[in-house]
mmCIF file of C-alpha atoms in Angstrom:
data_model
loop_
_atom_site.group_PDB
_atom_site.id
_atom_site.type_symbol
_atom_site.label_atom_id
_atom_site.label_comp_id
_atom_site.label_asym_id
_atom_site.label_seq_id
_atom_site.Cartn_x
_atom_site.Cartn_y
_atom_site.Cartn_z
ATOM 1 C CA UNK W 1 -144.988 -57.847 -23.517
ATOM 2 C CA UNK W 2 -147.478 -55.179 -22.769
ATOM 3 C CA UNK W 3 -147.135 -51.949 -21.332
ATOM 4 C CA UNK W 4 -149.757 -51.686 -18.025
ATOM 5 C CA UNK W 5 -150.398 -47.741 -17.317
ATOM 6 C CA UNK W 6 -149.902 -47.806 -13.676
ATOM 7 C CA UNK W 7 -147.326 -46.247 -11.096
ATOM 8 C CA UNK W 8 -143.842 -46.976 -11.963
ATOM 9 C CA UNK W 9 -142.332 -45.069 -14.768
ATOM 10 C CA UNK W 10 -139.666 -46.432 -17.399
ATOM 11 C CA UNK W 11 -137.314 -44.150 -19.472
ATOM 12 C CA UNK W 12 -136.418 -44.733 -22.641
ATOM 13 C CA UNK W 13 -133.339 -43.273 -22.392
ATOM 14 C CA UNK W 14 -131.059 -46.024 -23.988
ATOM 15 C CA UNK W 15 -127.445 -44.600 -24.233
ATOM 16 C CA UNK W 16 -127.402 -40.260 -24.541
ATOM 17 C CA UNK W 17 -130.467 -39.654 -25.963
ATOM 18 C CA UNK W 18 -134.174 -39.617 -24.017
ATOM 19 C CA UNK W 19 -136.969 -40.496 -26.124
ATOM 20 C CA UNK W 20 -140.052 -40.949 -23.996
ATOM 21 C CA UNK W 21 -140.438 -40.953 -20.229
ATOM 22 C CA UNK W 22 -144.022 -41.882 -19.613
ATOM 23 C CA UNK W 23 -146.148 -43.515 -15.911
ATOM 24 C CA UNK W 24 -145.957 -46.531 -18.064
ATOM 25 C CA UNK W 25 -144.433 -49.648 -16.121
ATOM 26 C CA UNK W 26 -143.458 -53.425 -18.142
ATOM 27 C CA UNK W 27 -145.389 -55.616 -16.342
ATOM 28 C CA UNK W 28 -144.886 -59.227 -18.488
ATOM 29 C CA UNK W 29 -147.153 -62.281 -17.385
ATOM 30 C CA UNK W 30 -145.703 -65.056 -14.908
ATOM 31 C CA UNK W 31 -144.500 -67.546 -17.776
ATOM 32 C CA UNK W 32 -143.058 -65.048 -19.655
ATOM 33 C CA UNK W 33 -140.734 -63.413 -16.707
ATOM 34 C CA UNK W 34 -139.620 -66.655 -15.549
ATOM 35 C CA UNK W 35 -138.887 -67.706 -19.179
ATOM 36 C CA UNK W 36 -136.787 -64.153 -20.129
ATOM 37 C CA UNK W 37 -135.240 -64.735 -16.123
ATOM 38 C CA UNK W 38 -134.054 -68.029 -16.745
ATOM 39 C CA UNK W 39 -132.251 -66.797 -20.032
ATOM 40 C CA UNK W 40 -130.869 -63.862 -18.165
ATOM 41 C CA UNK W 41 -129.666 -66.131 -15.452
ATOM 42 C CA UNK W 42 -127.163 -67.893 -18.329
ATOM 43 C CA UNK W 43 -126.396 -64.905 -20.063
ATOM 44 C CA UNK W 44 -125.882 -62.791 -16.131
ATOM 45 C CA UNK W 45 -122.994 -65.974 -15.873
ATOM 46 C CA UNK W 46 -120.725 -64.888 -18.334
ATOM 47 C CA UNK W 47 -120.883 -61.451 -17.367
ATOM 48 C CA UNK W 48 -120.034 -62.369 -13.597
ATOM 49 C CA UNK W 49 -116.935 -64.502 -14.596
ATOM 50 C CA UNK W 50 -115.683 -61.850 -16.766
ATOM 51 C CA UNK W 51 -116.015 -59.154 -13.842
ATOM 52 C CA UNK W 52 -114.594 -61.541 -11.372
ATOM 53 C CA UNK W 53 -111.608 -62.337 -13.859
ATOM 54 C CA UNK W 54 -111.228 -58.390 -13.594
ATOM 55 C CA UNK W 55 -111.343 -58.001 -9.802
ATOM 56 C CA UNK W 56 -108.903 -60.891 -9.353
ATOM 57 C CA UNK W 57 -106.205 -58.919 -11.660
ATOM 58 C CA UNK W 58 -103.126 -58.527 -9.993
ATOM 59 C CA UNK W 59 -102.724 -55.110 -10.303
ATOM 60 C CA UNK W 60 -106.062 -53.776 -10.643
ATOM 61 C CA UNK W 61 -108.260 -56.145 -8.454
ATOM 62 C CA UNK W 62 -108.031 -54.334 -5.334
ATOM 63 C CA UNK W 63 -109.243 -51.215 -6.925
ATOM 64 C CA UNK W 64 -112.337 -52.821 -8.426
ATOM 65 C CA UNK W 65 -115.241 -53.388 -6.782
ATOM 66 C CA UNK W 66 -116.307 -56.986 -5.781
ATOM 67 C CA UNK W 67 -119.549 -57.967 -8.035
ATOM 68 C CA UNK W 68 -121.846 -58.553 -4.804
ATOM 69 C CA UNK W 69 -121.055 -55.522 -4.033
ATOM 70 C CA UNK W 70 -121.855 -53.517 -7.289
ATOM 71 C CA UNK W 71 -125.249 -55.592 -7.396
ATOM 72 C CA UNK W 72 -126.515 -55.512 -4.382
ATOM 73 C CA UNK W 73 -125.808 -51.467 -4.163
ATOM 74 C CA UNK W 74 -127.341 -51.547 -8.225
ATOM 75 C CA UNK W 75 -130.496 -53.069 -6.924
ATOM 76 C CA UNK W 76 -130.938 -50.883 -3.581
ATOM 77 C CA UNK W 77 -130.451 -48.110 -6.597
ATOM 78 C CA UNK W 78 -133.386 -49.437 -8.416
ATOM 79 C CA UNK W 79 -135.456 -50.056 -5.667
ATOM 80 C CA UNK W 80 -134.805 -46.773 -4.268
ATOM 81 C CA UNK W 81 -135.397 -44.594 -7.356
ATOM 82 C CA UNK W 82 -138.413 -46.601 -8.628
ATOM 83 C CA UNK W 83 -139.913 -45.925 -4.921
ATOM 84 C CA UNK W 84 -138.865 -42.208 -5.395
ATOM 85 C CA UNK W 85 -140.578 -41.829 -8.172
ATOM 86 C CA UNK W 86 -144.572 -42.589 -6.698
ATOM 87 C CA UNK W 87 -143.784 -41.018 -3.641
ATOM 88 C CA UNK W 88 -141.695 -38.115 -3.269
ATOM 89 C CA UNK W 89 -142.969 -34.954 -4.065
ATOM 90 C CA UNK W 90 -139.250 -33.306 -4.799
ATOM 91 C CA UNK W 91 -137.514 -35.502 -6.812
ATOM 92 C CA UNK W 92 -134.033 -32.913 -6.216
ATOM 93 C CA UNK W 93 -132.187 -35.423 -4.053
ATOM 94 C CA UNK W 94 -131.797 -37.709 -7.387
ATOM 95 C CA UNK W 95 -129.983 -35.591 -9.106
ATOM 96 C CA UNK W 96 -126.518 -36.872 -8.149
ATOM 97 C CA UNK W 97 -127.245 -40.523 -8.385
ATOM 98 C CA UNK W 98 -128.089 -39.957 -12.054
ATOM 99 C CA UNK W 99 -127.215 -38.282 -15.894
ATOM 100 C CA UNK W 100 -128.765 -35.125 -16.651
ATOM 101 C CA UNK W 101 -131.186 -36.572 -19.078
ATOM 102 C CA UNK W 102 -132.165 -39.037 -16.825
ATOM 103 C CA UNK W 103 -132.723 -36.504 -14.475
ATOM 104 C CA UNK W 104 -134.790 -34.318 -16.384
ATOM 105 C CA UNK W 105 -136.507 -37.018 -17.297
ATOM 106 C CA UNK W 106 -137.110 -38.608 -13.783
ATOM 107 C CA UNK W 107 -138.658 -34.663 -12.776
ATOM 108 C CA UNK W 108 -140.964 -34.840 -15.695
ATOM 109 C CA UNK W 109 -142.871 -38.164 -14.638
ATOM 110 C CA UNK W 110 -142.550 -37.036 -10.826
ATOM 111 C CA UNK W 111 -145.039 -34.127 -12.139
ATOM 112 C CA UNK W 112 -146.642 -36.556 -14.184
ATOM 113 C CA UNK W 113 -147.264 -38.658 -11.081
ATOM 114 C CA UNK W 114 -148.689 -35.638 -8.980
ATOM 115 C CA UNK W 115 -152.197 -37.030 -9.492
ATOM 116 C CA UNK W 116 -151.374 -40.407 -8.442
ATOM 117 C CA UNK W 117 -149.658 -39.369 -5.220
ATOM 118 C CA UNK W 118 -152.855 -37.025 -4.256
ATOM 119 C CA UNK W 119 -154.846 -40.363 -4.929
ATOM 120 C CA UNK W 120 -153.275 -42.891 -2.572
ATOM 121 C CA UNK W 121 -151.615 -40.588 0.033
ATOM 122 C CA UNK W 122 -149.138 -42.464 2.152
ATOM 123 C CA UNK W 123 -150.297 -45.768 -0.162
ATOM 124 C CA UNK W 124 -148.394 -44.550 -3.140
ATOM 125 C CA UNK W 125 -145.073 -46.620 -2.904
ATOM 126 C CA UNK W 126 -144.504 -50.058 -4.005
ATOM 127 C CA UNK W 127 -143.459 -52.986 -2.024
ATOM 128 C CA UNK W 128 -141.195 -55.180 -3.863
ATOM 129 C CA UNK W 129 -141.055 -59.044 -2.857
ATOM 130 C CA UNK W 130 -138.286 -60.517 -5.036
ATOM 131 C CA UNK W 131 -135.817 -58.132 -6.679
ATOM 132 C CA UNK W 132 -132.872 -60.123 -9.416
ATOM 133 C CA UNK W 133 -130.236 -58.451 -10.679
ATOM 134 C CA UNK W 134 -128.901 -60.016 -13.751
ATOM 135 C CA UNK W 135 -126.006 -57.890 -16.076
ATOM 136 C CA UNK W 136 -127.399 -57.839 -19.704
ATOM 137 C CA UNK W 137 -123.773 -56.181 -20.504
ATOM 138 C CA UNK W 138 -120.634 -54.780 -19.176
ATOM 139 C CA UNK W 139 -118.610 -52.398 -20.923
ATOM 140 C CA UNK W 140 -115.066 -51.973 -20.256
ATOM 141 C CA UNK W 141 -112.184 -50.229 -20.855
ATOM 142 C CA UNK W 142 -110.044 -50.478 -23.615
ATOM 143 C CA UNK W 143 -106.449 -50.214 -21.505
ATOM 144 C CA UNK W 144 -106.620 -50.127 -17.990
ATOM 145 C CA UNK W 145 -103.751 -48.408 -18.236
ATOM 146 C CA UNK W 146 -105.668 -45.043 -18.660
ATOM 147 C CA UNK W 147 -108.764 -43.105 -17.229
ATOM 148 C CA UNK W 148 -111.828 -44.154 -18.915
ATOM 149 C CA UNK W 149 -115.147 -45.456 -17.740
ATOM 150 C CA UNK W 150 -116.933 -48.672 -17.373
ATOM 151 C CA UNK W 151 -120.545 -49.069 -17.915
ATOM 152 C CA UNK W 152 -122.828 -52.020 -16.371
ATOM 153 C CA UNK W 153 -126.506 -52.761 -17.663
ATOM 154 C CA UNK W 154 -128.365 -54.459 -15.565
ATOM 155 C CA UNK W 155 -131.506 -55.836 -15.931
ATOM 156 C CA UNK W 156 -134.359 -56.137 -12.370
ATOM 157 C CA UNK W 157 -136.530 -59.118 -12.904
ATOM 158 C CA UNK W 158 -138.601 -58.216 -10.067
ATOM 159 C CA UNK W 159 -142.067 -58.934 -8.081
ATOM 160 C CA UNK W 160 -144.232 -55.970 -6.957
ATOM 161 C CA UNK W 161 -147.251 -55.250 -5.401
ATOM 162 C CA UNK W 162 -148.356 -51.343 -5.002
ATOM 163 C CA UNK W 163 -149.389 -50.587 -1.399
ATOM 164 C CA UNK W 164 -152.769 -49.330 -2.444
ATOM 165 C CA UNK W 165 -153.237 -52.913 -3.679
ATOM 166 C CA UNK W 166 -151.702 -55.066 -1.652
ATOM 167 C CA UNK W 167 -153.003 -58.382 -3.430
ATOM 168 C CA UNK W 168 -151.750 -58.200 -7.018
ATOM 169 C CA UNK W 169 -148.884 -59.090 -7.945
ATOM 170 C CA UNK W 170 -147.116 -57.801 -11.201
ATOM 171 C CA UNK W 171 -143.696 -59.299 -12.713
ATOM 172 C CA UNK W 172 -142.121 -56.759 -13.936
ATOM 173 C CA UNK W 173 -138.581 -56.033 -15.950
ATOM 174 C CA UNK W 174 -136.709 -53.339 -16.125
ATOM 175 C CA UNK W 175 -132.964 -52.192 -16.683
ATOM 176 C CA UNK W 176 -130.674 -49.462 -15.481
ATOM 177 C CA UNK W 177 -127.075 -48.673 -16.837
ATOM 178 C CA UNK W 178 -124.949 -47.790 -14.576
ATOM 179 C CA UNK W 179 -121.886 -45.268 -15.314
ATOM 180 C CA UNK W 180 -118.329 -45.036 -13.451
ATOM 181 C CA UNK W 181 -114.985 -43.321 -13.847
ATOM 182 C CA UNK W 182 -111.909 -45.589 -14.268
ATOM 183 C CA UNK W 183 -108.582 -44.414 -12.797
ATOM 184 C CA UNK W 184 -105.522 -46.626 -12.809
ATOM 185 C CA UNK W 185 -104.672 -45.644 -9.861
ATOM 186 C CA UNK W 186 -107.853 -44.946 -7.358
ATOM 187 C CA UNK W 187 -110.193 -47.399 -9.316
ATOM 188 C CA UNK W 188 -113.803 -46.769 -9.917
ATOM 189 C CA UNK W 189 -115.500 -44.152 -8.929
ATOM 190 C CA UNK W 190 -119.369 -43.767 -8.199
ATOM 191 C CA UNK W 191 -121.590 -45.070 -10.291
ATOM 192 C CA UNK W 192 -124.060 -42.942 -11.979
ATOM 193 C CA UNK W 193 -127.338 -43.989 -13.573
ATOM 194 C CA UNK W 194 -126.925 -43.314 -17.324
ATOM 195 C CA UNK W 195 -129.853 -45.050 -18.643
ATOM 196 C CA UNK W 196 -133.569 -46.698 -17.775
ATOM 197 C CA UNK W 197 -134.579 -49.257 -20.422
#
């Protein structure tokens, strides 16, 4: 792997704590993304059958969400806040979709990102070709019996071009953990962005 200073900025804010939030992005070469995808693919397989196993429960599996679902909406999330990031000037409208250190950390690479907005104008926003969502792991409750909360990592393998370069590619991976409340009753809540890795 090496880290390509460019546009899109990672967190490493891994579980509660932020470390470093830098205009870094992981950009991997072509062999090496579809290598790591393909091993995420196998690994993304168990994780599916276990969720699916929990949505077909026959008390709780009309109050979980169906895994197409939670991906598809996890991936317009990633696309969304990644685009966010190189082109919006107020970053504000985040702050519900996300943890307060993520937050704080999002608003201190927007800033960072100031000069590279000035730069390329209405060019400053990515345009993402292939987008895979694969779950690296899924943390559940204990007893479904009670309120708790489930987490979901998930890791983009993605293909991205910026728009002030139209004609390079970059394969890029990246992660998100997601966050929701679990009520035995009313089911998951939103889901909150805990974590960029």
């Amino acid at each position: 792997l090496r880290d390509t200073k460019l546009i899109l900025p990672l967190a490493r804010v891994r579980g509660h704590s932020i470390t470093t939030f830098s205009c870094y992005i992981m950009s991997v070469g072509r062999l090496n993304w579809l290598f790591r995808r393909a091993a995420a693919a196998i690994h993304h397989r168990v994780h599916v059958g276990m969720w699916n196993f929990v949505a077909f429960h026959p008390k709780y599996g009309s109050l979980f969400q169906p895994v197409d679902d939670f991906l598809s909406g996890s991936t317009q999330a990633y696309q969304y806040v990644q685009n966010e990031l190189c082109t919006a000037e107020n970053v504000r409208h985040l702050r519900e979709a996300c943890s307060e250190s993520v937050y704080e950390a999002i608003q201190e690479s927007s800033t960072e990102l100031e000069e590279w907005r000035r730069e390329n104008g209405d060019k400053s926003g990515m345009i993402f070709d292939i987008v895979e969502p694969y779950f690296q792991e899924i943390q559940y409750p204990e007893n479904f019996e009670s309120a708790s909360s489930i987490t979901a990592s998930v890791t983009f393998y993605a293909q991205v071009r910026q728009q002030s370069d139209p004609d390079t590619v970059q394969h890029r991976i990246d992660g998100f953990d997601f966050k929701t409340e679990w009520d035995p009753q009313d089911g998951t809540g939103e889901w909150k962005i805990v974590s960029i890795f």
